[in-house]
């Protein structure tokens, strides 16, 4: 405690006066030292993460927005040593190009769609907050397989990795976009054109050819973009893919497009966000879950949730609310891992909370981001340098399914990532052999996602192109990978 100021008129004994003068002098020196030293030692807290400002050049920022995207809020990381797997053998296309494909007749979108959903197409965010009060839902809950939620102690370098595990049979899932209108591909620019021409995804003949190529390439399931029942994707998919004879060769599940489907990303804002998710899941349940080709894990229908890392204030008990409202125990795969603190399972917004993962499993849609991309480098080099360390961490600590990125030519003008079949194969080989937790054995699937089959506006597609710049090489290499089976000679501990 510092003494009160002393004046010349104060009546204080000499010894006391001397002592107080000494205390005052000492206090002044201390204050000067504090003023000089402390500012240089202050540690600034981690800046607040505002999801609205999170920007990447894939659909994690502006869902196919026409506006340019700033990349300044993700600092460039220190380089991670790249991997140098052995090169793949030379490629020779084996899948034939169809001699002709019927054009089909585009069907009009249904007119009896609810008005409480956004009417924007998947490339745009809703301009207004629609009413999100879903209709009454079943109150009963069907008997379901118990949810697998192992208890974990997340650490940066866990001691629970299992370097000798035998992978289950690998499933390949590819992202599928039924949002194209025949001869009208002008909404965005794009790098290449499909071998089938500027098709419409509401044409059964196109869907049938896609199924044929995908099946022969070893793709097991489509992950189908879903915005709402009134957007372009839902009626297109219903008019084409669900009506073709060879749909029995494929599985399918839905990709819930968070950025365009939700009116707000903040789940603390009343029930707007939660009710919106529930309304969409009820429509997905009623439309797709009973289809013979719908993908299920242990009897539970699969839904992939796009960029859950933008879901603010989402709590695990909200999944119980969703389950009760939907009446189905859905197996959710969340697109959560990314950069900054989203790298870590125990720091990510919707990763591991109180020792348990929020969602059943996790994946990544696209790890591309401007600050770390080098124009003209290969997608393989980018993924090995930037994504692989994050993949390994998540895979060591929870149920995680990686994605492979064949190439990237974003219509927004971001630095492109070139790609070829050899680099694509190296990603497949590497990501199929990520380390797993020791408790992973039994009851869990083994999946890998391909970004994408036909996302032409972001140039990440493996569907054959018209000019045969890469042609059938990606899907031929995928077939060779599947035929060889997963082999993991070296798994990092």
CSV table of N, CA, C and O in Angstrom, one decimal, residues 49-58 60-62 69-71 73-74 125 259 307 309-310 338-342 349 369:
chain,number,residue,atom,x,y,z
A,49,UNK,N,-12.6,-15.5,-32.9
A,49,UNK,CA,-12.9,-16.1,-34.2
A,49,UNK,C,-14.3,-15.8,-34.6
A,49,UNK,O,-15.3,-16.2,-34.0
A,50,UNK,N,-14.5,-15.0,-35.6
A,50,UNK,CA,-15.8,-14.6,-36.1
A,50,UNK,C,-16.0,-15.4,-37.4
A,50,UNK,O,-15.4,-15.2,-38.4
A,51,UNK,N,-16.9,-16.4,-37.3
A,51,UNK,CA,-17.1,-17.3,-38.5
A,51,UNK,C,-17.6,-16.5,-39.7
A,51,UNK,O,-17.4,-17.0,-40.8
A,52,UNK,N,-18.2,-15.4,-39.5
A,52,UNK,CA,-18.7,-14.7,-40.7
A,52,UNK,C,-17.5,-14.1,-41.5
A,52,UNK,O,-17.7,-13.8,-42.6
A,53,UNK,N,-16.4,-14.0,-40.8
A,53,UNK,CA,-15.2,-13.5,-41.5
A,53,UNK,C,-14.2,-14.6,-42.0
A,53,UNK,O,-13.2,-14.3,-42.5
A,54,UNK,N,-14.6,-15.8,-41.7
A,54,UNK,CA,-13.7,-16.9,-42.1
A,54,UNK,C,-13.8,-17.0,-43.6
A,54,UNK,O,-14.8,-17.1,-44.2
A,55,UNK,N,-12.6,-17.0,-44.3
A,55,UNK,CA,-12.6,-17.0,-45.7
A,55,UNK,C,-11.7,-18.0,-46.3
A,55,UNK,O,-10.5,-18.0,-45.9
A,56,UNK,N,-12.2,-18.8,-47.2
A,56,UNK,CA,-11.3,-19.6,-48.0
A,56,UNK,C,-11.9,-19.6,-49.4
A,56,UNK,O,-12.9,-19.0,-49.7
A,57,UNK,N,-11.1,-20.1,-50.3
A,57,UNK,CA,-11.5,-20.0,-51.7
A,57,UNK,C,-12.4,-21.2,-52.1
A,57,UNK,O,-12.9,-21.2,-53.2
A,58,UNK,N,-12.7,-22.1,-51.2
A,58,UNK,CA,-13.7,-23.1,-51.6
A,58,UNK,C,-15.1,-22.7,-51.1
A,58,UNK,O,-15.2,-21.5,-50.7
A,60,UNK,N,-16.3,-22.9,-48.4
A,60,UNK,CA,-16.4,-22.6,-46.9
A,60,UNK,C,-16.5,-21.1,-46.6
A,60,UNK,O,-16.6,-20.8,-45.5
A,61,UNK,N,-16.5,-20.3,-47.6
A,61,UNK,CA,-16.7,-18.8,-47.3
A,61,UNK,C,-18.0,-18.3,-47.9
A,61,UNK,O,-18.9,-18.1,-47.2
A,62,UNK,N,-18.0,-18.1,-49.1
A,62,UNK,CA,-19.3,-17.6,-49.8
A,62,UNK,C,-19.7,-18.8,-50.7
A,62,UNK,O,-19.1,-19.0,-51.7
A,69,UNK,N,-13.1,-13.0,-52.7
A,69,UNK,CA,-12.9,-13.5,-51.3
A,69,UNK,C,-11.6,-13.1,-50.8
A,69,UNK,O,-10.6,-13.3,-51.4
A,70,UNK,N,-11.6,-12.4,-49.7
A,70,UNK,CA,-10.3,-12.1,-49.0
A,70,UNK,C,-9.8,-13.2,-48.2
A,70,UNK,O,-10.5,-14.0,-47.6
A,71,UNK,N,-8.5,-13.4,-48.2
A,71,UNK,CA,-7.9,-14.5,-47.5
A,71,UNK,C,-6.9,-14.1,-46.4
A,71,UNK,O,-6.1,-14.9,-46.0
A,73,UNK,N,-7.2,-13.5,-43.2
A,73,UNK,CA,-7.3,-13.8,-41.8
A,73,UNK,C,-6.7,-15.1,-41.4
A,73,UNK,O,-6.8,-15.5,-40.2
A,74,UNK,N,-6.2,-15.9,-42.4
A,74,UNK,CA,-5.5,-17.1,-42.1
A,74,UNK,C,-4.0,-16.9,-42.3
A,74,UNK,O,-3.5,-16.8,-43.4
A,125,UNK,N,-26.5,-17.4,-50.7
A,125,UNK,CA,-27.1,-17.3,-49.4
A,125,UNK,C,-28.5,-16.7,-49.4
A,125,UNK,O,-28.7,-15.9,-50.2
A,259,UNK,N,-24.1,-23.3,-45.6
A,259,UNK,CA,-24.0,-21.8,-45.9
A,259,UNK,C,-25.1,-21.3,-46.6
A,259,UNK,O,-25.4,-20.1,-46.6
A,307,UNK,N,-19.4,-27.7,-43.4
A,307,UNK,CA,-18.8,-26.6,-42.6
A,307,UNK,C,-19.5,-26.4,-41.2
A,307,UNK,O,-20.0,-25.3,-40.9
A,309,UNK,N,-18.0,-26.1,-38.7
A,309,UNK,CA,-17.1,-25.1,-38.0
A,309,UNK,C,-17.7,-23.7,-38.0
A,309,UNK,O,-17.2,-22.8,-37.3
A,310,UNK,N,-18.7,-23.5,-38.8
A,310,UNK,CA,-19.4,-22.2,-38.8
A,310,UNK,C,-20.6,-22.2,-37.8
A,310,UNK,O,-21.3,-21.2,-37.7
A,338,UNK,N,-10.2,-27.8,-39.8
A,338,UNK,CA,-9.7,-26.8,-40.7
A,338,UNK,C,-8.4,-26.2,-40.1
A,338,UNK,O,-7.7,-26.9,-39.4
A,339,UNK,N,-8.1,-24.9,-40.4
A,339,UNK,CA,-6.9,-24.3,-39.9
A,339,UNK,C,-7.1,-23.5,-38.6
A,339,UNK,O,-8.2,-23.5,-38.0
A,340,UNK,N,-6.0,-22.9,-38.1
A,340,UNK,CA,-6.0,-22.2,-36.8
A,340,UNK,C,-6.4,-23.2,-35.7
A,340,UNK,O,-6.0,-24.4,-35.7
A,341,UNK,N,-7.3,-22.8,-34.8
A,341,UNK,CA,-7.6,-23.7,-33.7
A,341,UNK,C,-8.5,-24.9,-34.2
A,341,UNK,O,-8.7,-25.8,-33.5
A,342,UNK,N,-9.1,-24.8,-35.4
A,342,UNK,CA,-9.9,-25.9,-35.9
A,342,UNK,C,-9.0,-27.1,-36.3
A,342,UNK,O,-9.5,-28.1,-36.6
A,349,UNK,N,-14.6,-25.8,-32.6
A,349,UNK,CA,-15.9,-25.4,-32.0
A,349,UNK,C,-16.8,-26.6,-31.7
A,349,UNK,O,-17.4,-26.7,-30.7
A,369,UNK,N,-7.0,-23.0,-49.1
A,369,UNK,CA,-7.2,-21.6,-48.6
A,369,UNK,C,-6.0,-20.8,-49.2
A,369,UNK,O,-4.9,-21.3,-49.4
